[in-house]
RNA sequence: GGGCGGUUAGCUCAGCUGGUCAGAGCGCGCGCCUUACAAGCGCGAGGUCCACGGUUCGAUCCCGUGACCGCCCACCA
């Protein structure tokens, strides 16, 4: 920003790169590991996937965290924002697999070691992208101490947790029903399953003949192919229709197996025929029922998604869909299908691959969660961990109270390989293979969320008792979106309490999810995603911005990081919100406004005596200060207090918009405009000097207060202000000075501003030309100190009310009236119409107040203060009407 | 099937513990190049605060029911 005089607009592109470099060079992002977690401030970033590119969620969350980090840094706290990325097993493995595919090879062809080598190379090459993008937003995360969930030390921590939990009996291996993802060829956890509504299937009613005598039992199913694995038919114990059949057997069509008829409470008597085929191998409920009744478990569908040998020769090798068609055809031939109807229901799909989940019995590693859940529930219930907004606490507690075992093994190659070795029937759990030959390691890796659950302490060097752990654990805040409250947040609390002996964070802030402008989810595949950096640096608008379909939505201007940060904060709330480009524009306007306000002050007072007075120079006792000075100093205290309180309360939208209102409204529209005459060439030099000090003081403190939200422009302006040293980012926030709060000045200014607004509106409505100075007599109380400013701002000239002046109009302002003198510039007809309108408004308001006060109930039951206020209001309105 | 949140100006949203609470930004209209900013300034128009009941002296705000939208959880074949 070389030429303040010529540069009339703030150009973020020119400034931001330079400012960023200064922050990074200053080392402010990397704190010394000293002191205690109590006195320090720390946040652990939700580690983005190494595969990831910055999306709107990252940008919002990054901004929120940076605001908190900057704010606390400016409070003088040693501040660490733990940074790193997640190895993201599935996502990363798929990325690299795709790459291999394009090279005409595959991971199988490469083999495990070579494949992992390729993933590491890939990570080396692309993994740093998202970190660089965070920098572009001004995020002051600790770039000098970046972590990765596959780092060697991190890996050791993961293995230790696995081994310890295994030793404690919480981790075990079992044949159990899992959600099998045929697309991924891996088990996935319950949380990675997405239930899709409205799937249309056919519900088949199939007759199973009784083994003894005539008769049949008809069961209903949407998956006839699974009947090949049936091992029973169940009815409700109280169902009298079938009571006599319980204990008998039926014959499974096509297979010939004899199945017992069992009684189980799970069966609904009013669904279908009230008889349920039991397939423990391929249905989670049937699995439970089967275990209750000691039924056999037959698997006819393999992990490859094809029918297996147990399905019988006729079906083995078919896909599930093919098998279904053939089973149905075969049943038709037998005449065993009694009915078929269209059936709409919900069906589980894999969030990872999109494939329909196939419930299978499989040998997997599980983690028992009940024992860990209790303390994690208590942590929230007793307020050690506070979730904001509070309503999310209930979701958290509900989920933990109903928690089920977690399937933690994944059939992938990229991730933390499970530290278990097998030799024949022997099993050994440990970080390294045991002595002796022939040990083979379990090929599976751990669910990515297993390692993520250790993030807040494993990044700080746990299990070693490092100075970092001492200084920054527990962290202060975790900021995240709602969708990973269970997936991640709850698990961090559980494992933090278990292994790091303390909660991982004191506050959890659950932020909005930003939707596309049309209300849909932001997603790359839908084309509704918006690249935050396209907003910062300019770039094409996505098609969702088109006013009409197919229309070219044009380009984003380069709004700059401050504008994007401001916009995101201003949009955020406790619920999901639509993306609003206007809020970003508002941020841009604010940055520009602040720049121009500073420019104005510096160009006007430049090197005037007193211009280098920094803060702390303004004392409450300073003489000769006018009412607007006292007012702005008072308002400055208010915005300082409010901004801090709003940020502490995670009310980011209000913090951002509050700054906007103060800077745009109070500081620029009112204060700077009002004091302009005091800076003129013919102004009183002493007053000018005093004013210069106040202006600089107010600017400095405003800029410092706004810095966490719009760090770039404020840092730039800070350097331009006289009397400042060093980086704003490392300065301390201006102290509150309660003595400068001045209710009396605020009241006077409120009154003056209201009068100015009314007088301007009057001018406009009666068609007085802007250049005209209207002559009038001020006949109102409470303007002793502001009359001159009121006249200036409203372009009036107040003269003493001589009896000979012909009054043509009377403008009601708080505390009295302004009597307008006759003049060619006033359209009397318009003035009269305007007056009559006002009288009408007054009459109706008076009538309303009178009616209210005539209501006996109101006078008797409403609080006396309310009634009194209503009476006072009526008096005032009547007096005003009198004056017309 | 449960649970949660939403429905306020043309658009996106604020409105705390019921009584100047009907607001902001953008958009729109009118007027201004007033020597910080025309990405600016001033003024203005626009809303039975989803519907219907109830509580209350008084309801956008509290309660109930319904409609529509969104999200979460859930093992009805």
PDB file of N, CA, C and O (backbone and C1' of nucleotides) in Angstrom, chain A residues 9 220 266 268 271 276 285 343 578 582 588 592-593 596 599-600 604 673 676 764 855 858 861 863 876, chain B residues 3 5-6 12-14 19-20 25-26 31 36-37 39-44 57 71-73 75-77:
ATOM      1  N   UNK A   9      -8.891   2.364  -2.595  1.00  0.00           N
ATOM      2  CA  UNK A   9      -9.579   1.132  -2.192  1.00  0.00           C
ATOM      3  C   UNK A   9      -8.579   0.158  -1.606  1.00  0.00           C
ATOM      4  O   UNK A   9      -7.409   0.147  -1.979  1.00  0.00           O
ATOM      5  N   UNK A 220     -42.570 -63.775   4.505  1.00  0.00           N
ATOM      6  CA  UNK A 220     -42.399 -62.674   3.553  1.00  0.00           C
ATOM      7  C   UNK A 220     -40.940 -62.223   3.557  1.00  0.00           C
ATOM      8  O   UNK A 220     -40.300 -62.163   4.614  1.00  0.00           O
ATOM      9  N   UNK A 266     -39.390 -60.990  18.973  1.00  0.00           N
ATOM     10  CA  UNK A 266     -39.040 -60.002  17.952  1.00  0.00           C
ATOM     11  C   UNK A 266     -40.073 -59.961  16.822  1.00  0.00           C
ATOM     12  O   UNK A 266     -40.319 -58.927  16.234  1.00  0.00           O
ATOM     13  N   UNK A 268     -43.202 -59.611  14.600  1.00  0.00           N
ATOM     14  CA  UNK A 268     -44.419 -58.795  14.677  1.00  0.00           C
ATOM     15  C   UNK A 268     -45.579 -59.620  14.131  1.00  0.00           C
ATOM     16  O   UNK A 268     -45.515 -60.129  13.017  1.00  0.00           O
ATOM     17  N   UNK A 271     -47.300 -58.010  10.908  1.00  0.00           N
ATOM     18  CA  UNK A 271     -46.609 -57.777   9.643  1.00  0.00           C
ATOM     19  C   UNK A 271     -46.665 -59.043   8.788  1.00  0.00           C
ATOM     20  O   UNK A 271     -46.344 -60.131   9.259  1.00  0.00           O
ATOM     21  N   UNK A 276     -41.714 -65.368  10.215  1.00  0.00           N
ATOM     22  CA  UNK A 276     -40.504 -64.736   9.723  1.00  0.00           C
ATOM     23  C   UNK A 276     -39.426 -65.779   9.463  1.00  0.00           C
ATOM     24  O   UNK A 276     -39.107 -66.600  10.332  1.00  0.00           O
ATOM     25  N   UNK A 285     -30.882 -58.794  12.431  1.00  0.00           N
ATOM     26  CA  UNK A 285     -31.867 -59.190  13.439  1.00  0.00           C
ATOM     27  C   UNK A 285     -31.899 -60.696  13.574  1.00  0.00           C
ATOM     28  O   UNK A 285     -31.963 -61.230  14.672  1.00  0.00           O
ATOM     29  N   UNK A 343     -42.743 -52.988  -2.639  1.00  0.00           N
ATOM     30  CA  UNK A 343     -42.509 -52.672  -1.238  1.00  0.00           C
ATOM     31  C   UNK A 343     -41.456 -51.578  -1.141  1.00  0.00           C
ATOM     32  O   UNK A 343     -40.341 -51.708  -1.648  1.00  0.00           O
ATOM     33  N   UNK A 578     -27.659 -21.321   4.513  1.00  0.00           N
ATOM     34  CA  UNK A 578     -27.340 -21.259   3.098  1.00  0.00           C
ATOM     35  C   UNK A 578     -26.189 -20.303   2.879  1.00  0.00           C
ATOM     36  O   UNK A 578     -26.110 -19.274   3.546  1.00  0.00           O
ATOM     37  N   UNK A 582     -23.650 -12.298  -0.316  1.00  0.00           N
ATOM     38  CA  UNK A 582     -23.812 -10.921   0.178  1.00  0.00           C
ATOM     39  C   UNK A 582     -23.026 -10.698   1.474  1.00  0.00           C
ATOM     40  O   UNK A 582     -22.507  -9.613   1.704  1.00  0.00           O
ATOM     41  N   UNK A 588     -16.113  -7.555   2.582  1.00  0.00           N
ATOM     42  CA  UNK A 588     -15.244  -6.786   1.703  1.00  0.00           C
ATOM     43  C   UNK A 588     -15.478  -5.288   1.909  1.00  0.00           C
ATOM     44  O   UNK A 588     -14.535  -4.496   2.009  1.00  0.00           O
ATOM     45  N   UNK A 592     -12.788  -2.473   3.300  1.00  0.00           N
ATOM     46  CA  UNK A 592     -12.558  -1.246   2.534  1.00  0.00           C
ATOM     47  C   UNK A 592     -12.901  -0.005   3.351  1.00  0.00           C
ATOM     48  O   UNK A 592     -12.207   1.015   3.303  1.00  0.00           O
ATOM     49  N   UNK A 593     -13.949  -0.129   4.132  1.00  0.00           N
ATOM     50  CA  UNK A 593     -14.391   1.003   4.946  1.00  0.00           C
ATOM     51  C   UNK A 593     -13.332   1.346   6.002  1.00  0.00           C
ATOM     52  O   UNK A 593     -12.984   2.500   6.211  1.00  0.00           O
ATOM     53  N   UNK A 596     -10.440   3.008   4.423  1.00  0.00           N
ATOM     54  CA  UNK A 596     -10.677   4.404   4.080  1.00  0.00           C
ATOM     55  C   UNK A 596     -10.824   5.309   5.295  1.00  0.00           C
ATOM     56  O   UNK A 596     -10.456   6.480   5.240  1.00  0.00           O
ATOM     57  N   UNK A 599      -7.374   5.916   6.248  1.00  0.00           N
ATOM     58  CA  UNK A 599      -6.798   6.807   5.244  1.00  0.00           C
ATOM     59  C   UNK A 599      -7.235   8.254   5.513  1.00  0.00           C
ATOM     60  O   UNK A 599      -6.428   9.183   5.494  1.00  0.00           O
ATOM     61  N   UNK A 600      -8.503   8.408   5.778  1.00  0.00           N
ATOM     62  CA  UNK A 600      -9.038   9.735   6.073  1.00  0.00           C
ATOM     63  C   UNK A 600      -8.330  10.368   7.264  1.00  0.00           C
ATOM     64  O   UNK A 600      -7.854  11.507   7.204  1.00  0.00           O
ATOM     65  N   UNK A 604      -5.769  13.503   6.961  1.00  0.00           N
ATOM     66  CA  UNK A 604      -6.231  14.761   7.518  1.00  0.00           C
ATOM     67  C   UNK A 604      -5.358  15.263   8.660  1.00  0.00           C
ATOM     68  O   UNK A 604      -5.078  16.452   8.765  1.00  0.00           O
ATOM     69  N   UNK A 673     -18.032  11.779  10.323  1.00  0.00           N
ATOM     70  CA  UNK A 673     -18.746  12.846   9.631  1.00  0.00           C
ATOM     71  C   UNK A 673     -18.936  14.054  10.543  1.00  0.00           C
ATOM     72  O   UNK A 673     -18.784  15.194  10.131  1.00  0.00           O
ATOM     73  N   UNK A 676     -15.644  16.145  11.103  1.00  0.00           N
ATOM     74  CA  UNK A 676     -14.968  16.742   9.947  1.00  0.00           C
ATOM     75  C   UNK A 676     -14.755  18.251  10.069  1.00  0.00           C
ATOM     76  O   UNK A 676     -13.665  18.747   9.781  1.00  0.00           O
ATOM     77  N   UNK A 764     -36.166  15.664   2.703  1.00  0.00           N
ATOM     78  CA  UNK A 764     -36.389  14.817   1.550  1.00  0.00           C
ATOM     79  C   UNK A 764     -37.852  14.817   1.144  1.00  0.00           C
ATOM     80  O   UNK A 764     -38.185  14.905  -0.027  1.00  0.00           O
ATOM     81  N   UNK A 855     -58.234   0.002  29.156  1.00  0.00           N
ATOM     82  CA  UNK A 855     -58.453  -1.401  29.494  1.00  0.00           C
ATOM     83  C   UNK A 855     -58.154  -1.620  30.985  1.00  0.00           C
ATOM     84  O   UNK A 855     -57.019  -1.521  31.429  1.00  0.00           O
ATOM     85  N   UNK A 858     -55.511  -4.166  31.903  1.00  0.00           N
ATOM     86  CA  UNK A 858     -54.130  -3.760  31.706  1.00  0.00           C
ATOM     87  C   UNK A 858     -53.640  -2.941  32.886  1.00  0.00           C
ATOM     88  O   UNK A 858     -52.586  -3.208  33.459  1.00  0.00           O
ATOM     89  N   UNK A 861     -53.474  -5.284  36.069  1.00  0.00           N
ATOM     90  CA  UNK A 861     -52.610  -6.457  36.140  1.00  0.00           C
ATOM     91  C   UNK A 861     -51.202  -6.288  35.592  1.00  0.00           C
ATOM     92  O   UNK A 861     -50.301  -7.036  35.968  1.00  0.00           O
ATOM     93  N   UNK A 863     -47.506  -4.847  35.149  1.00  0.00           N
ATOM     94  CA  UNK A 863     -46.586  -4.247  36.127  1.00  0.00           C
ATOM     95  C   UNK A 863     -46.710  -2.725  36.102  1.00  0.00           C
ATOM     96  O   UNK A 863     -46.845  -2.142  35.033  1.00  0.00           O
ATOM     97  N   UNK A 876     -46.480  12.251  25.991  1.00  0.00           N
ATOM     98  CA  UNK A 876     -45.514  12.741  25.015  1.00  0.00           C
ATOM     99  C   UNK A 876     -46.168  12.903  23.647  1.00  0.00           C
ATOM    100  O   UNK A 876     -45.997  13.908  22.961  1.00  0.00           O
TER     101      UNK A 876
ATOM    102  P     G B   3     -41.254 -38.584  19.914  1.00  0.00           P
ATOM    103  O5'   G B   3     -39.913 -37.726  19.824  1.00  0.00           O
ATOM    104  C5'   G B   3     -38.883 -37.969  20.773  1.00  0.00           C
ATOM    105  C4'   G B   3     -37.575 -37.438  20.263  1.00  0.00           C
ATOM    106  C3'   G B   3     -37.575 -35.987  19.815  1.00  0.00           C
ATOM    107  O3'   G B   3     -37.568 -35.092  20.901  1.00  0.00           O
ATOM    108  C1'   G B   3     -36.371 -37.283  18.260  1.00  0.00           C
ATOM    109  P     G B   5     -36.010 -28.515  19.446  1.00  0.00           P
ATOM    110  O5'   G B   5     -35.607 -27.869  18.048  1.00  0.00           O
ATOM    111  C5'   G B   5     -34.311 -27.292  17.900  1.00  0.00           C
ATOM    112  C4'   G B   5     -34.083 -26.940  16.455  1.00  0.00           C
ATOM    113  C3'   G B   5     -35.090 -25.999  15.822  1.00  0.00           C
ATOM    114  O3'   G B   5     -34.903 -24.649  16.189  1.00  0.00           O
ATOM    115  C1'   G B   5     -34.647 -27.755  14.330  1.00  0.00           C
ATOM    116  P     G B   6     -36.196 -23.695  16.186  1.00  0.00           P
ATOM    117  O5'   G B   6     -36.448 -23.453  14.626  1.00  0.00           O
ATOM    118  C5'   G B   6     -35.478 -22.767  13.847  1.00  0.00           C
ATOM    119  C4'   G B   6     -35.800 -22.923  12.385  1.00  0.00           C
ATOM    120  C3'   G B   6     -37.057 -22.215  11.905  1.00  0.00           C
ATOM    121  O3'   G B   6     -36.799 -20.852  11.648  1.00  0.00           O
ATOM    122  C1'   G B   6     -37.008 -24.401  11.022  1.00  0.00           C
ATOM    123  P     U B  12     -34.191 -17.284   0.337  1.00  0.00           P
ATOM    124  O5'   U B  12     -32.945 -16.731   1.164  1.00  0.00           O
ATOM    125  C5'   U B  12     -31.623 -17.119   0.804  1.00  0.00           C
ATOM    126  C4'   U B  12     -30.650 -16.538   1.782  1.00  0.00           C
ATOM    127  C3'   U B  12     -30.958 -16.819   3.252  1.00  0.00           C
ATOM    128  O3'   U B  12     -30.539 -18.118   3.631  1.00  0.00           O
ATOM    129  C1'   U B  12     -30.415 -14.535   2.988  1.00  0.00           C
ATOM    130  P     C B  13     -31.107 -18.763   4.957  1.00  0.00           P
ATOM    131  O5'   C B  13     -30.510 -17.776   6.061  1.00  0.00           O
ATOM    132  C5'   C B  13     -31.150 -17.612   7.316  1.00  0.00           C
ATOM    133  C4'   C B  13     -30.599 -16.352   7.923  1.00  0.00           C
ATOM    134  C3'   C B  13     -31.086 -16.020   9.326  1.00  0.00           C
ATOM    135  O3'   C B  13     -30.290 -16.685  10.296  1.00  0.00           O
ATOM    136  C1'   C B  13     -31.218 -14.093   7.966  1.00  0.00           C
ATOM    137  P     A B  14     -30.889 -17.001  11.745  1.00  0.00           P
ATOM    138  O5'   A B  14     -30.478 -15.718  12.604  1.00  0.00           O
ATOM    139  C5'   A B  14     -31.160 -14.525  12.422  1.00  0.00           C
ATOM    140  C4'   A B  14     -30.535 -13.457  13.258  1.00  0.00           C
ATOM    141  C3'   A B  14     -31.172 -13.314  14.635  1.00  0.00           C
ATOM    142  O3'   A B  14     -30.437 -14.034  15.603  1.00  0.00           O
ATOM    143  C1'   A B  14     -31.364 -11.284  13.469  1.00  0.00           C
ATOM    144  P     G B  19     -42.081  -8.166  25.723  1.00  0.00           P
ATOM    145  O5'   G B  19     -43.609  -7.809  25.543  1.00  0.00           O
ATOM    146  C5'   G B  19     -44.039  -7.072  24.385  1.00  0.00           C
ATOM    147  C4'   G B  19     -44.782  -5.828  24.865  1.00  0.00           C
ATOM    148  C3'   G B  19     -43.869  -4.667  25.185  1.00  0.00           C
ATOM    149  O3'   G B  19     -44.159  -3.663  24.217  1.00  0.00           O
ATOM    150  C1'   G B  19     -45.451  -5.044  26.916  1.00  0.00           C
ATOM    151  P     U B  20     -43.256  -3.467  23.064  1.00  0.00           P
ATOM    152  O5'   U B  20     -42.085  -2.644  23.802  1.00  0.00           O
ATOM    153  C5'   U B  20     -42.077  -1.242  23.766  1.00  0.00           C
ATOM    154  C4'   U B  20     -41.870  -0.802  22.346  1.00  0.00           C
ATOM    155  C3'   U B  20     -40.420  -0.670  21.901  1.00  0.00           C
ATOM    156  O3'   U B  20     -39.980  -1.964  21.466  1.00  0.00           O
ATOM    157  C1'   U B  20     -41.707   1.180  21.146  1.00  0.00           C
ATOM    158  P     G B  25     -28.625  -2.154   6.909  1.00  0.00           P
ATOM    159  O5'   G B  25     -27.965  -3.338   6.097  1.00  0.00           O
ATOM    160  C5'   G B  25     -26.603  -3.715   6.324  1.00  0.00           C
ATOM    161  C4'   G B  25     -26.280  -4.924   5.497  1.00  0.00           C
ATOM    162  C3'   G B  25     -26.650  -4.801   4.018  1.00  0.00           C
ATOM    163  O3'   G B  25     -25.640  -4.128   3.290  1.00  0.00           O
ATOM    164  C1'   G B  25     -27.476  -6.845   4.856  1.00  0.00           C
ATOM    165  P     C B  26     -26.035  -3.222   2.058  1.00  0.00           P
ATOM    166  O5'   C B  26     -26.535  -4.277   0.984  1.00  0.00           O
ATOM    167  C5'   C B  26     -25.627  -5.220   0.412  1.00  0.00           C
ATOM    168  C4'   C B  26     -26.388  -6.264  -0.359  1.00  0.00           C
ATOM    169  C3'   C B  26     -27.301  -5.750  -1.458  1.00  0.00           C
ATOM    170  O3'   C B  26     -26.581  -5.472  -2.652  1.00  0.00           O
ATOM    171  C1'   C B  26     -28.459  -7.358  -0.184  1.00  0.00           C
ATOM    172  P     G B  31     -34.406  11.084  -9.054  1.00  0.00           P
ATOM    173  O5'   G B  31     -33.569  11.824  -7.918  1.00  0.00           O
ATOM    174  C5'   G B  31     -34.159  12.880  -7.201  1.00  0.00           C
ATOM    175  C4'   G B  31     -33.247  13.300  -6.096  1.00  0.00           C
ATOM    176  C3'   G B  31     -31.789  13.494  -6.501  1.00  0.00           C
ATOM    177  O3'   G B  31     -31.610  14.709  -7.184  1.00  0.00           O
ATOM    178  C1'   G B  31     -31.889  12.314  -4.463  1.00  0.00           C
ATOM    179  P     A B  36     -12.587  14.045   2.428  1.00  0.00           P
ATOM    180  O5'   A B  36     -12.038  12.581   2.706  1.00  0.00           O
ATOM    181  C5'   A B  36     -10.799  12.147   2.183  1.00  0.00           C
ATOM    182  C4'   A B  36     -10.788  10.640   2.101  1.00  0.00           C
ATOM    183  C3'   A B  36     -11.907  10.047   1.249  1.00  0.00           C
ATOM    184  O3'   A B  36     -11.519  10.000  -0.104  1.00  0.00           O
ATOM    185  C1'   A B  36     -11.809   8.934   3.343  1.00  0.00           C
ATOM    186  P     C B  37     -12.619  10.016  -1.252  1.00  0.00           P
ATOM    187  O5'   C B  37     -13.232   8.547  -1.232  1.00  0.00           O
ATOM    188  C5'   C B  37     -12.435   7.441  -1.648  1.00  0.00           C
ATOM    189  C4'   C B  37     -13.107   6.165  -1.223  1.00  0.00           C
ATOM    190  C3'   C B  37     -14.519   5.951  -1.762  1.00  0.00           C
ATOM    191  O3'   C B  37     -14.474   5.362  -3.052  1.00  0.00           O
ATOM    192  C1'   C B  37     -14.459   5.455   0.553  1.00  0.00           C
ATOM    193  P     A B  39     -18.033   1.879  -7.448  1.00  0.00           P
ATOM    194  O5'   A B  39     -18.291   1.218  -6.015  1.00  0.00           O
ATOM    195  C5'   A B  39     -19.556   0.512  -5.754  1.00  0.00           C
ATOM    196  C4'   A B  39     -19.365  -0.146  -4.413  1.00  0.00           C
ATOM    197  C3'   A B  39     -18.689   0.814  -3.454  1.00  0.00           C
ATOM    198  O3'   A B  39     -19.486   1.335  -2.410  1.00  0.00           O
ATOM    199  C1'   A B  39     -17.343  -1.177  -3.786  1.00  0.00           C
ATOM    200  P     G B  40     -20.389   0.877  -1.457  1.00  0.00           P
ATOM    201  O5'   G B  40     -20.284   2.047  -0.408  1.00  0.00           O
ATOM    202  C5'   G B  40     -18.982   2.533  -0.029  1.00  0.00           C
ATOM    203  C4'   G B  40     -18.982   4.037  -0.002  1.00  0.00           C
ATOM    204  C3'   G B  40     -20.213   4.703   0.592  1.00  0.00           C
ATOM    205  O3'   G B  40     -20.176   4.649   2.002  1.00  0.00           O
ATOM    206  C1'   G B  40     -19.645   5.818  -1.388  1.00  0.00           C
ATOM    207  P     C B  41     -21.534   4.425   2.779  1.00  0.00           P
ATOM    208  O5'   C B  41     -22.190   5.864   2.663  1.00  0.00           O
ATOM    209  C5'   C B  41     -21.529   6.984   3.221  1.00  0.00           C
ATOM    210  C4'   C B  41     -22.318   8.227   2.946  1.00  0.00           C
ATOM    211  C3'   C B  41     -23.798   8.153   3.274  1.00  0.00           C
ATOM    212  O3'   C B  41     -24.058   8.292   4.658  1.00  0.00           O
ATOM    213  C1'   C B  41     -23.537   9.141   1.160  1.00  0.00           C
ATOM    214  P     G B  42     -25.315   7.559   5.271  1.00  0.00           P
ATOM    215  O5'   G B  42     -26.511   8.492   4.809  1.00  0.00           O
ATOM    216  C5'   G B  42     -26.569   9.824   5.276  1.00  0.00           C
ATOM    217  C4'   G B  42     -27.714  10.536   4.627  1.00  0.00           C
ATOM    218  C3'   G B  42     -29.058   9.836   4.723  1.00  0.00           C
ATOM    219  O3'   G B  42     -29.668  10.017   5.974  1.00  0.00           O
ATOM    220  C1'   G B  42     -28.731  10.599   2.520  1.00  0.00           C
ATOM    221  P     C B  43     -30.630   8.905   6.554  1.00  0.00           P
ATOM    222  O5'   C B  43     -31.916   9.048   5.620  1.00  0.00           O
ATOM    223  C5'   C B  43     -32.707  10.222   5.660  1.00  0.00           C
ATOM    224  C4'   C B  43     -33.710  10.205   4.550  1.00  0.00           C
ATOM    225  C3'   C B  43     -34.678   9.030   4.550  1.00  0.00           C
ATOM    226  O3'   C B  43     -35.731   9.201   5.473  1.00  0.00           O
ATOM    227  C1'   C B  43     -33.865   9.368   2.364  1.00  0.00           C
ATOM    228  P     G B  44     -36.442   7.913   6.094  1.00  0.00           P
ATOM    229  O5'   G B  44     -37.197   7.270   4.845  1.00  0.00           O
ATOM    230  C5'   G B  44     -38.278   7.956   4.239  1.00  0.00           C
ATOM    231  C4'   G B  44     -38.686   7.263   2.966  1.00  0.00           C
ATOM    232  C3'   G B  44     -39.289   5.875   3.114  1.00  0.00           C
ATOM    233  O3'   G B  44     -40.655   5.972   3.483  1.00  0.00           O
ATOM    234  C1'   G B  44     -37.773   5.906   1.294  1.00  0.00           C
ATOM    235  P     C B  57     -55.719 -12.083  32.697  1.00  0.00           P
ATOM    236  O5'   C B  57     -55.713 -10.879  31.669  1.00  0.00           O
ATOM    237  C5'   C B  57     -56.908 -10.131  31.430  1.00  0.00           C
ATOM    238  C4'   C B  57     -56.557  -8.887  30.645  1.00  0.00           C
ATOM    239  C3'   C B  57     -55.689  -9.132  29.415  1.00  0.00           C
ATOM    240  O3'   C B  57     -56.490  -9.472  28.299  1.00  0.00           O
ATOM    241  C1'   C B  57     -54.772  -7.370  30.680  1.00  0.00           C
ATOM    242  P     C B  71     -31.968 -33.234   4.613  1.00  0.00           P
ATOM    243  O5'   C B  71     -31.427 -33.402   6.104  1.00  0.00           O
ATOM    244  C5'   C B  71     -30.268 -32.693   6.537  1.00  0.00           C
ATOM    245  C4'   C B  71     -30.146 -32.779   8.036  1.00  0.00           C
ATOM    246  C3'   C B  71     -30.046 -34.185   8.608  1.00  0.00           C
ATOM    247  O3'   C B  71     -28.745 -34.717   8.497  1.00  0.00           O
ATOM    248  C1'   C B  71     -31.582 -32.935   9.883  1.00  0.00           C
ATOM    249  P     C B  72     -28.568 -36.320   8.431  1.00  0.00           P
ATOM    250  O5'   C B  72     -28.784 -36.745   9.946  1.00  0.00           O
ATOM    251  C5'   C B  72     -27.869 -36.319  10.942  1.00  0.00           C
ATOM    252  C4'   C B  72     -28.384 -36.716  12.305  1.00  0.00           C
ATOM    253  C3'   C B  72     -28.650 -38.199  12.496  1.00  0.00           C
ATOM    254  O3'   C B  72     -27.459 -38.906  12.790  1.00  0.00           O
ATOM    255  C1'   C B  72     -30.484 -36.985  13.318  1.00  0.00           C
ATOM    256  P     C B  73     -27.320 -40.423  12.332  1.00  0.00           P
ATOM    257  O5'   C B  73     -28.292 -41.168  13.353  1.00  0.00           O
ATOM    258  C5'   C B  73     -27.963 -41.236  14.728  1.00  0.00           C
ATOM    259  C4'   C B  73     -29.129 -41.760  15.510  1.00  0.00           C
ATOM    260  C3'   C B  73     -29.619 -43.146  15.132  1.00  0.00           C
ATOM    261  O3'   C B  73     -28.810 -44.165  15.696  1.00  0.00           O
ATOM    262  C1'   C B  73     -31.470 -41.733  15.327  1.00  0.00           C
ATOM    263  P     C B  75     -30.844 -50.162  14.368  1.00  0.00           P
ATOM    264  O5'   C B  75     -32.023 -50.699  13.475  1.00  0.00           O
ATOM    265  C5'   C B  75     -31.723 -51.420  12.293  1.00  0.00           C
ATOM    266  C4'   C B  75     -32.623 -52.615  12.220  1.00  0.00           C
ATOM    267  C3'   C B  75     -34.080 -52.308  12.494  1.00  0.00           C
ATOM    268  O3'   C B  75     -34.711 -51.864  11.306  1.00  0.00           O
ATOM    269  C1'   C B  75     -33.423 -54.194  13.769  1.00  0.00           C
ATOM    270  P     C B  76     -35.942 -50.875  11.352  1.00  0.00           P
ATOM    271  O5'   C B  76     -36.976 -51.596  10.406  1.00  0.00           O
ATOM    272  C5'   C B  76     -38.177 -52.061  10.934  1.00  0.00           C
ATOM    273  C4'   C B  76     -38.351 -53.529  10.644  1.00  0.00           C
ATOM    274  C3'   C B  76     -39.067 -53.793   9.314  1.00  0.00           C
ATOM    275  O3'   C B  76     -38.161 -54.278   8.340  1.00  0.00           O
ATOM    276  C1'   C B  76     -40.408 -54.509  11.122  1.00  0.00           C
ATOM    277  P     A B  77     -38.422 -53.758   6.805  1.00  0.00           P
ATOM    278  O5'   A B  77     -38.257 -55.027   5.857  1.00  0.00           O
ATOM    279  C5'   A B  77     -39.076 -56.137   6.071  1.00  0.00           C
ATOM    280  C4'   A B  77     -38.179 -57.274   6.407  1.00  0.00           C
ATOM    281  C3'   A B  77     -38.117 -58.303   5.280  1.00  0.00           C
ATOM    282  O3'   A B  77     -36.770 -58.724   5.091  1.00  0.00           O
ATOM    283  C1'   A B  77     -39.067 -59.245   7.294  1.00  0.00           C
TER     284        A B  77
END
